[in-house]
Tab-separated table of C-alpha atoms in Angstrom:
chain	number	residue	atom	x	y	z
A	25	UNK	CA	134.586	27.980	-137.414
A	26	UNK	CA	137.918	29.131	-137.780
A	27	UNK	CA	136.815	32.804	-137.823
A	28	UNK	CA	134.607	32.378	-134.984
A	29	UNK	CA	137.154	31.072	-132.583
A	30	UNK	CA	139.983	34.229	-134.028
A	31	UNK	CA	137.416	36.444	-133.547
A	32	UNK	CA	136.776	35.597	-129.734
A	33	UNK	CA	140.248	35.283	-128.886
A	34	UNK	CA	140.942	39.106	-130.531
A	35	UNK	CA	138.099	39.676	-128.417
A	36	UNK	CA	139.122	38.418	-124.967
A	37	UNK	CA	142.688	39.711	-125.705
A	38	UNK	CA	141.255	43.317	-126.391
A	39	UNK	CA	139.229	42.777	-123.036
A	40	UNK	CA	142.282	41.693	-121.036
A	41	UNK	CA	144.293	44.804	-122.324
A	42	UNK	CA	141.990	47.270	-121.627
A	43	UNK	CA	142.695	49.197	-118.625
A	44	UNK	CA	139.374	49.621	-117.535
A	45	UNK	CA	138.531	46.190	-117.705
A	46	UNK	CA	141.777	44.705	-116.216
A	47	UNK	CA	141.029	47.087	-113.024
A	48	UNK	CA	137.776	45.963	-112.723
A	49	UNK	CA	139.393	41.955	-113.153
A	50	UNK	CA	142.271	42.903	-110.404
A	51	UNK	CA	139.289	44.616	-108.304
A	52	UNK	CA	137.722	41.934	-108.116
A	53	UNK	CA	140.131	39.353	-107.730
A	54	UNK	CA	141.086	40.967	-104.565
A	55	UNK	CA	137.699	41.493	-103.125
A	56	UNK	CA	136.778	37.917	-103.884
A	57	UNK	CA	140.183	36.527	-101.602
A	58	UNK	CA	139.867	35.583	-98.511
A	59	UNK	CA	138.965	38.567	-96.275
A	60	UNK	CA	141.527	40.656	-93.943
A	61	UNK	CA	140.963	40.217	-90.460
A	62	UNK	CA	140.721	43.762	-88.629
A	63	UNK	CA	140.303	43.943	-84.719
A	64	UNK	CA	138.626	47.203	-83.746
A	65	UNK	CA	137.732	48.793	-80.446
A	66	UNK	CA	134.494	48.555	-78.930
A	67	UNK	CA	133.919	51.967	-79.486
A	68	UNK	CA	134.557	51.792	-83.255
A	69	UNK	CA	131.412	49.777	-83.494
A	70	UNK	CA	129.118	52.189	-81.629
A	71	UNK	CA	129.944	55.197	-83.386
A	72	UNK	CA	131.915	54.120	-86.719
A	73	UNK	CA	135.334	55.074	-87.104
A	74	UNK	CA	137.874	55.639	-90.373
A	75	UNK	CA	140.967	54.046	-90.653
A	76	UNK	CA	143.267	52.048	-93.347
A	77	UNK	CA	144.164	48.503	-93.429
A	78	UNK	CA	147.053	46.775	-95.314
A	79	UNK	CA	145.766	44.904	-98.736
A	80	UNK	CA	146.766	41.445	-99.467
A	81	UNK	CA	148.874	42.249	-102.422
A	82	UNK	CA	150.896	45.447	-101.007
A	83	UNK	CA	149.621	48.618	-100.112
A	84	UNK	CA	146.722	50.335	-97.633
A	85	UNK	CA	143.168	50.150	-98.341
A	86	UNK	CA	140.760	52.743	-96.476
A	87	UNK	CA	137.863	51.604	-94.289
A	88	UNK	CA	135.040	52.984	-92.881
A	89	UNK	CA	133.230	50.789	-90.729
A	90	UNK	CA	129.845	52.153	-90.164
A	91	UNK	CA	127.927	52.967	-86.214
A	92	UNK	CA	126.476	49.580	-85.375
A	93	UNK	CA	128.832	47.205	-87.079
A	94	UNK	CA	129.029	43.956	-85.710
A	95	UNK	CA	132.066	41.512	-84.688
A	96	UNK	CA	132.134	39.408	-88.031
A	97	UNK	CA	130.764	41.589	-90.717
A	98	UNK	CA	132.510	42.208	-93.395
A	99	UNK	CA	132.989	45.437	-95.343
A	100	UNK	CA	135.160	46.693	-98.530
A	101	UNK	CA	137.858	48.800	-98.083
A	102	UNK	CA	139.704	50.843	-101.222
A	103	UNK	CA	142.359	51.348	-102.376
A	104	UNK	CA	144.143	54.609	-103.453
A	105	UNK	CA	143.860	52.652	-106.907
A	106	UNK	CA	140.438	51.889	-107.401
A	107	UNK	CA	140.576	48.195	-106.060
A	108	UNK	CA	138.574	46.556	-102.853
A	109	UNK	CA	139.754	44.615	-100.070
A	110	UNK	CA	137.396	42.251	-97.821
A	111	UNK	CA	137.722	43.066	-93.968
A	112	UNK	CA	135.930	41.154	-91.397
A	113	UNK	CA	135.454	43.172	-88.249
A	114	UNK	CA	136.465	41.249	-84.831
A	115	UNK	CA	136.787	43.131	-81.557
A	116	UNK	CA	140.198	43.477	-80.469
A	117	UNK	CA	141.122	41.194	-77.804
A	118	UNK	CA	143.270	44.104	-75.650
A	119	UNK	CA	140.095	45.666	-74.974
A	120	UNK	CA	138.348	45.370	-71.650
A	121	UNK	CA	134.691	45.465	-73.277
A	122	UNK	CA	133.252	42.380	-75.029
A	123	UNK	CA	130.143	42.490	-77.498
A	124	UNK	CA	127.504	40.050	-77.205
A	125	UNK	CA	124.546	40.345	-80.033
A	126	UNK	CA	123.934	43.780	-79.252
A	127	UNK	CA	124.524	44.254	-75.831
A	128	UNK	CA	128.053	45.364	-74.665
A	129	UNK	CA	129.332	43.780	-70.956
A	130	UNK	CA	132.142	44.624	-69.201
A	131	UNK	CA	133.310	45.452	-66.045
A	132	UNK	CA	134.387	48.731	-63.980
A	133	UNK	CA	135.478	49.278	-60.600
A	134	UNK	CA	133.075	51.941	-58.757
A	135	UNK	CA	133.422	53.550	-54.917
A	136	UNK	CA	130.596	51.259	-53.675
A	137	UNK	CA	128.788	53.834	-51.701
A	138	UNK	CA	125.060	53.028	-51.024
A	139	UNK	CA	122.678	55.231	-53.316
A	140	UNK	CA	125.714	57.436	-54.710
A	141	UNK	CA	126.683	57.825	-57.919
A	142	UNK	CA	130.013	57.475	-59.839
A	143	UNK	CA	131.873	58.633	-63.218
A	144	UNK	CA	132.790	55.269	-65.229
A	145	UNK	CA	134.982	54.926	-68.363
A	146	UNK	CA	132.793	53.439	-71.070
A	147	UNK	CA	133.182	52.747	-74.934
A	148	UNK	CA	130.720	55.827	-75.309
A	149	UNK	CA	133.027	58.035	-72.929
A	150	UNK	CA	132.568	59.319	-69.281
A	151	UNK	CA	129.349	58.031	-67.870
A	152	UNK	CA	127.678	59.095	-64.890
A	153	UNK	CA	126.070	56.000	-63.460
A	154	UNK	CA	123.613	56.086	-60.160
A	155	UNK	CA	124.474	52.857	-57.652
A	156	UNK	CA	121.736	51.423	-56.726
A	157	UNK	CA	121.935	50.916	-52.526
A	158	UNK	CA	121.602	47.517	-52.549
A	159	UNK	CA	124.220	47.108	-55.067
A	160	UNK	CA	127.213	44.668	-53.994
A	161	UNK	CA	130.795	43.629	-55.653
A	162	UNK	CA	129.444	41.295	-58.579
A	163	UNK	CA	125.946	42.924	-59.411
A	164	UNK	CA	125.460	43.854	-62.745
A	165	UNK	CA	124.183	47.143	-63.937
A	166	UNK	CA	121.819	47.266	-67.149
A	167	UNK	CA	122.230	50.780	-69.237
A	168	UNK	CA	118.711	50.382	-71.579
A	169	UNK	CA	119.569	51.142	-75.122
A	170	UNK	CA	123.479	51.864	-73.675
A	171	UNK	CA	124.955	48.725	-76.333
A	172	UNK	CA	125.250	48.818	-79.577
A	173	UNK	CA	122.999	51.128	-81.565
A	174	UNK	CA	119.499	50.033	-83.855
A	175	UNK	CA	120.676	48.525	-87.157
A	176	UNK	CA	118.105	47.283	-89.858
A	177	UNK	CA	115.738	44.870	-87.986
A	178	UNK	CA	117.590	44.667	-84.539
A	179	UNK	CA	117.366	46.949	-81.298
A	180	UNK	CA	119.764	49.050	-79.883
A	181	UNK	CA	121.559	46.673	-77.027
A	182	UNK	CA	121.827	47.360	-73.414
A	183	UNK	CA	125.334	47.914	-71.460
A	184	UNK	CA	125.924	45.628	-68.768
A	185	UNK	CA	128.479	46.841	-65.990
A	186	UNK	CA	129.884	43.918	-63.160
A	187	UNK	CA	130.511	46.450	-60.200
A	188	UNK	CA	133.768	45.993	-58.646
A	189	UNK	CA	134.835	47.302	-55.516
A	190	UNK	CA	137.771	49.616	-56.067
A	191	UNK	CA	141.097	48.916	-53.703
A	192	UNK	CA	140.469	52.923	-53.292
A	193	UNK	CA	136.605	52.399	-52.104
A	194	UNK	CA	137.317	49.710	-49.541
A	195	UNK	CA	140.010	51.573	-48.048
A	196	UNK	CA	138.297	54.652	-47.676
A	197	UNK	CA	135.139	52.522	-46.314
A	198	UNK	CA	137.484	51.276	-43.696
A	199	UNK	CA	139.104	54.713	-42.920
A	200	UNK	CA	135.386	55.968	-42.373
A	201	UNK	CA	134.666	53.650	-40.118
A	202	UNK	CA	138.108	54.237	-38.064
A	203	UNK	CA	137.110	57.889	-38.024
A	204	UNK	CA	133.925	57.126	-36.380
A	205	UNK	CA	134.785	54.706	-34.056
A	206	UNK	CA	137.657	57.514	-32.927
A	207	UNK	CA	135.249	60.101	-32.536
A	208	UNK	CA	132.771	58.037	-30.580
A	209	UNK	CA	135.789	56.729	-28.403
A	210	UNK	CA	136.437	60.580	-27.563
């Protein structure tokens, strides 16, 4: 008995020097702690992005979160030395875009011209958006397929836009309306 129990502790001690095996130990030590919180753009989610994020025990990890994350997933980031790091995605707060499923809302303030169309800032860039000619202040656009893109058994979302009249649009509405009623005076 005596041998058995020398035997297995020459064994775990050769096991816990080993560099290979202690990486693999430290590895997964820090992939199995509590995961890093990492708020990301909107955009990040639709197309993926790159970037690093500090690791528990000292140190940056590298991340890539794929095109069609989700707020709450979590993914492993690495280290320069070969170890992982949990991140859970979250959308960051300063952004004006929220994600809900896999639709993406948010709001933008368009030149509320009847049956005209307008350049918006969107998490997938510039968008040229058609407004519809009974749109008002408050009605929502829906962009088909315009969210978040397809992952694994879900559909790509829709983009919802609250129109909002611009300080620029009412004014210019107004100045219109001046100009005609000073022409028809004439």
């Amino acid at each position: 008995y005596q041998d058995f129990v020398r035997s297995r502790a020459a064994t775990q001690a050769f096991r816990a020097a080993s560099p290979f095996r202690r990486a693999d130990t430290v590895a997964a030590a820090r992939a199995a702690a509590a995961p890093v919180e990492l708020a990301a753009p909107v955009r990040d989610f639709i197309a993926g992005a790159e970037t690093f994020v500090s690791a528990p025990m000292g140190g940056v990890a590298r991340l890539r979160i794929p095109a069609g994350s989700r707020p709450g997933d979590e993914l492993l980031a690495r280290t320069p030395a070969g170890g992982a790091v949990r991140v859970r995605l979250q959308v960051d707060p300063a952004d004006s875009w929220r994600i809900e499923g896999a639709h993406i809302r948010g709001a933008a303030e368009i030149p509320l011209v009847r049956g005209d169309s307008a350049t918006l800032d969107t998490p997938h860039g510039p968008l040229r958006v058609r407004v519809p000619a009974e749109a008002t202040p408050g009605t929502i656009l829906r962009l088909k397929g315009r969210g978040l893109p397809a992952r694994e058994l879900s559909l790509a979302g829709d983009l919802l836009i609250e129109l909002k009249a611009s300080s620029r649009s009412a004014e210019s509405w107004i100045d219109r309306a001046r100009g005609l009623l000073r022409r028809l005076a004439a």
